[in-house]
PDB file of C-alpha atoms in Angstrom:
ATOM      1  CA  MET P   1     -19.180  60.202 -17.160  1.00 47.00           C
ATOM      2  CA  ALA P   2     -15.536  60.892 -18.291  1.00 49.00           C
ATOM      3  CA  ASP P   3     -16.542  64.216 -19.308  1.00 64.00           C
ATOM      4  CA  ASP P   4     -17.542  65.455 -15.808  1.00 81.00           C
ATOM      5  CA  TRP P   5     -14.106  66.595 -14.916  1.00 82.00           C
ATOM      6  CA  ASP P   6     -15.340  70.303 -13.823  1.00 86.00           C
ATOM      7  CA  GLU P   7     -17.913  68.785 -11.795  1.00 88.00           C
ATOM      8  CA  ARG P   8     -15.256  66.662  -9.758  1.00 89.00           C
ATOM      9  CA  PHE P   9     -12.542  68.747  -9.710  1.00 89.00           C
ATOM     10  CA  ALA P  10     -13.245  72.358  -9.792  1.00 91.00           C
ATOM     11  CA  TRP P  11     -12.677  72.780  -6.213  1.00 93.00           C
ATOM     12  CA  ALA P  12      -9.024  71.569  -6.856  1.00 93.00           C
ATOM     13  CA  TRP P  13      -7.900  74.904  -8.284  1.00 94.00           C
ATOM     14  CA  ASP P  14      -7.883  76.324  -4.626  1.00 96.00           C
ATOM     15  CA  LEU P  15      -4.990  74.029  -3.983  1.00 94.00           C
ATOM     16  CA  ILE P  16      -2.906  76.493  -5.716  1.00 94.00           C
ATOM     17  CA  SER P  17      -4.398  79.728  -5.016  1.00 95.00           C
ATOM     18  CA  GLU P  18      -2.391  82.425  -3.337  1.00 95.00           C
ATOM     19  CA  ASP P  19      -4.872  82.869  -0.439  1.00 97.00           C
ATOM     20  CA  PRO P  20      -4.031  80.520   2.148  1.00 97.00           C
ATOM     21  CA  ALA P  21      -7.609  80.224   3.478  1.00 98.00           C
ATOM     22  CA  ARG P  22      -8.804  79.118   0.068  1.00 97.00           C
ATOM     23  CA  ARG P  23      -5.919  76.458   0.134  1.00 96.00           C
ATOM     24  CA  ASP P  24      -6.637  75.264   3.651  1.00 96.00           C
ATOM     25  CA  ALA P  25     -10.545  74.696   2.553  1.00 97.00           C
ATOM     26  CA  ALA P  26      -9.238  72.752  -0.372  1.00 96.00           C
ATOM     27  CA  HIS P  27      -7.001  70.545   1.769  1.00 95.00           C
ATOM     28  CA  LEU P  28     -10.031  70.138   4.234  1.00 96.00           C
ATOM     29  CA  ARG P  29     -12.296  69.054   1.239  1.00 95.00           C
ATOM     30  CA  LEU P  30      -9.531  66.570  -0.075  1.00 93.00           C
ATOM     31  CA  ASP P  31      -9.324  65.103   3.478  1.00 94.00           C
ATOM     32  CA  GLY P  32     -13.193  65.103   3.819  1.00 95.00           C
ATOM     33  CA  LEU P  33     -13.261  63.129   0.288  1.00 93.00           C
ATOM     34  CA  ARG P  34     -10.687  60.634   1.651  1.00 92.00           C
ATOM     35  CA  THR P  35     -13.077  60.171   4.580  1.00 96.00           C
ATOM     36  CA  VAL P  36     -15.825  59.445   2.385  1.00 95.00           C
ATOM     37  CA  ARG P  37     -13.767  56.866   0.278  1.00 94.00           C
ATOM     38  CA  ALA P  38     -12.499  55.068   3.564  1.00 95.00           C
ATOM     39  CA  ALA P  39     -16.299  54.718   4.813  1.00 97.00           C
ATOM     40  CA  ALA P  40     -17.367  53.224   1.463  1.00 95.00           C
ATOM     41  CA  VAL P  41     -19.034  49.809   2.138  1.00 96.00           C
ATOM     42  CA  THR P  42     -19.377  48.781  -1.535  1.00 96.00           C
ATOM     43  CA  ARG P  43     -17.094  48.732  -4.339  1.00 93.00           C
ATOM     44  CA  GLN P  44     -19.286  51.017  -6.248  1.00 93.00           C
ATOM     45  CA  GLU P  45     -19.203  53.571  -3.358  1.00 94.00           C
ATOM     46  CA  HIS P  46     -15.300  53.181  -3.223  1.00 93.00           C
ATOM     47  CA  GLU P  47     -14.841  53.893  -7.041  1.00 90.00           C
ATOM     48  CA  GLU P  48     -17.457  56.959  -6.930  1.00 90.00           C
ATOM     49  CA  ALA P  49     -15.494  58.199  -4.072  1.00 91.00           C
ATOM     50  CA  SER P  50     -12.092  57.570  -5.565  1.00 90.00           C
ATOM     51  CA  ARG P  51     -13.137  59.580  -8.927  1.00 89.00           C
ATOM     52  CA  ARG P  52     -13.277  62.821  -6.785  1.00 89.00           C
ATOM     53  CA  LEU P  53      -9.691  62.462  -5.238  1.00 88.00           C
ATOM     54  CA  LEU P  54      -6.557  63.696  -6.289  1.00 86.00           C
ATOM     55  CA  PRO P  55      -4.710  61.979  -7.475  1.00 84.00           C
ATOM     56  CA  ASP P  56      -6.751  58.917  -7.807  1.00 84.00           C
ATOM     57  CA  GLY P  57      -9.210  60.633 -10.073  1.00 84.00           C
ATOM     58  CA  LEU P  58      -6.863  61.738 -12.481  1.00 80.00           C
ATOM     59  CA  TRP P  59      -7.040  58.338 -14.139  1.00 74.00           C
ATOM     60  CA  THR P  60     -10.968  58.381 -14.912  1.00 62.00           C
ATOM     61  CA  GLY P  61     -11.253  58.582 -18.709  1.00 54.00           C
ATOM     62  CA  THR P  62      -8.931  57.449 -21.406  1.00 48.00           C
ATOM     63  CA  TRP P  63      -5.884  58.810 -22.867  1.00 46.00           C
ATOM     64  CA  PRO P  64      -7.048  58.020 -26.621  1.00 45.00           C
ATOM     65  CA  GLY P  65      -9.840  60.573 -25.855  1.00 45.00           C
ATOM     66  CA  LEU P  66      -7.729  63.337 -24.521  1.00 45.00           C
ATOM     67  CA  ALA P  67      -7.940  65.748 -27.278  1.00 44.00           C
ATOM     68  CA  ARG P  68     -11.687  65.509 -27.006  1.00 47.00           C
ATOM     69  CA  VAL P  69     -11.703  66.116 -23.489  1.00 49.00           C
ATOM     70  CA  PRO P  70      -9.165  68.861 -22.718  1.00 66.00           C
ATOM     71  CA  ARG P  71     -10.295  69.261 -19.179  1.00 69.00           C
ATOM     72  CA  GLU P  72      -8.413  66.023 -18.465  1.00 73.00           C
ATOM     73  CA  VAL P  73      -5.065  67.621 -19.526  1.00 78.00           C
ATOM     74  CA  ARG P  74      -5.786  70.746 -17.282  1.00 81.00           C
ATOM     75  CA  TYR P  75      -6.389  68.772 -14.055  1.00 82.00           C
ATOM     76  CA  ARG P  76      -3.503  66.613 -14.601  1.00 81.00           C
ATOM     77  CA  LEU P  77      -1.213  69.528 -15.144  1.00 84.00           C
ATOM     78  CA  LEU P  78      -2.804  71.115 -12.025  1.00 85.00           C
ATOM     79  CA  TYR P  79      -1.774  68.139  -9.862  1.00 83.00           C
ATOM     80  CA  LEU P  80       1.775  68.834 -11.084  1.00 85.00           C
ATOM     81  CA  HIS P  81       1.475  72.546 -10.753  1.00 86.00           C
ATOM     82  CA  TRP P  82       0.441  72.053  -7.237  1.00 89.00           C
ATOM     83  CA  GLU P  83       3.611  70.317  -6.279  1.00 86.00           C
ATOM     84  CA  LEU P  84       5.607  72.922  -8.128  1.00 88.00           C
ATOM     85  CA  ARG P  85       4.096  75.860  -6.155  1.00 92.00           C
ATOM     86  CA  PHE P  86       3.389  74.403  -2.813  1.00 91.00           C
ATOM     87  CA  PRO P  87       5.608  71.218  -2.532  1.00 88.00           C
ATOM     88  CA  HIS P  88       5.039  70.702   1.300  1.00 89.00           C
ATOM     89  CA  GLU P  89       1.479  70.880   0.968  1.00 88.00           C
ATOM     90  CA  TRP P  90       1.528  68.709  -2.067  1.00 83.00           C
ATOM     91  CA  ALA P  91       3.811  66.095  -0.121  1.00 84.00           C
ATOM     92  CA  TRP P  92       1.400  66.248   2.934  1.00 82.00           C
ATOM     93  CA  HIS P  93      -1.939  65.915   1.161  1.00 78.00           C
ATOM     94  CA  ALA P  94      -1.440  63.988  -2.192  1.00 74.00           C
ATOM     95  CA  LYS P  95       1.932  62.839  -2.718  1.00 72.00           C
ATOM     96  CA  SER P  96       2.322  60.219  -5.260  1.00 72.00           C
ATOM     97  CA  TRP P  97       5.462  59.657  -7.054  1.00 75.00           C
ATOM     98  CA  GLY P  98       4.052  56.871  -9.079  1.00 77.00           C
ATOM     99  CA  THR P  99       1.298  59.246 -10.115  1.00 76.00           C
ATOM    100  CA  LYS P 100       3.705  62.052 -11.098  1.00 78.00           C
ATOM    101  CA  THR P 101       5.905  59.646 -12.928  1.00 81.00           C
ATOM    102  CA  SER P 102       3.122  58.279 -15.144  1.00 79.00           C
ATOM    103  CA  LEU P 103       1.601  61.686 -15.836  1.00 78.00           C
ATOM    104  CA  LEU P 104       5.039  63.034 -16.996  1.00 81.00           C
ATOM    105  CA  ARG P 105       5.827  59.840 -19.028  1.00 81.00           C
ATOM    106  CA  THR P 106       2.341  59.822 -20.611  1.00 77.00           C
ATOM    107  CA  PHE P 107       2.596  63.791 -21.484  1.00 75.00           C
ATOM    108  CA  HIS P 108       5.755  63.114 -22.952  1.00 74.00           C
ATOM    109  CA  GLN P 109       4.791  60.105 -25.004  1.00 76.00           C
ATOM    110  CA  ARG P 110       1.576  62.003 -26.157  1.00 71.00           C
ATOM    111  CA  ALA P 111       3.028  65.661 -26.516  1.00 69.00           C
ATOM    112  CA  PRO P 112       3.177  65.538 -30.621  1.00 69.00           C
ATOM    113  CA  ARG P 113      -0.489  64.336 -30.811  1.00 66.00           C
ATOM    114  CA  LEU P 114      -1.734  66.822 -28.050  1.00 62.00           C
ATOM    115  CA  ALA P 115      -0.115  69.524 -30.033  1.00 59.00           C
ATOM    116  CA  ARG P 116      -1.487  68.526 -33.201  1.00 63.00           C
ATOM    117  CA  ASP P 117      -4.989  67.888 -31.933  1.00 60.00           C
ATOM    118  CA  GLY P 118      -4.939  71.070 -30.047  1.00 55.00           C
ATOM    119  CA  ARG P 119      -4.029  72.999 -33.203  1.00 55.00           C
ATOM    120  CA  ARG P 120      -7.226  71.435 -35.076  1.00 53.00           C
ATOM    121  CA  GLY P 121      -9.442  72.501 -32.239  1.00 51.00           C
ATOM    122  CA  GLY P 122      -9.821  69.014 -30.608  1.00 47.00           C
TER     123      GLY P 122
END
């Protein structure tokens, strides 16, 4: 389950596309996923819908397994890159200062380990 990042978030790369139509489609998908979560009746439905959302789904998985699941790093960096490239769109669709702060703090704390594990091939 924690290794399904590409299945859950492959669409999210369009959030940083140079093509405005692709970004718009990704925004619509994100909004649709929020609608699905809002309509969830059970806790399980809510959790499953949250796993596919940005930034909520970024916290699925565990940091100790980060080196074994490099996709976690890619998608967490994608979230930060989205803000950098398209700050107004990021603010409108997924602004979360708490998530941003936590991501940056965690990357800072884990950077030596990520670099070391990355050189070993994870």
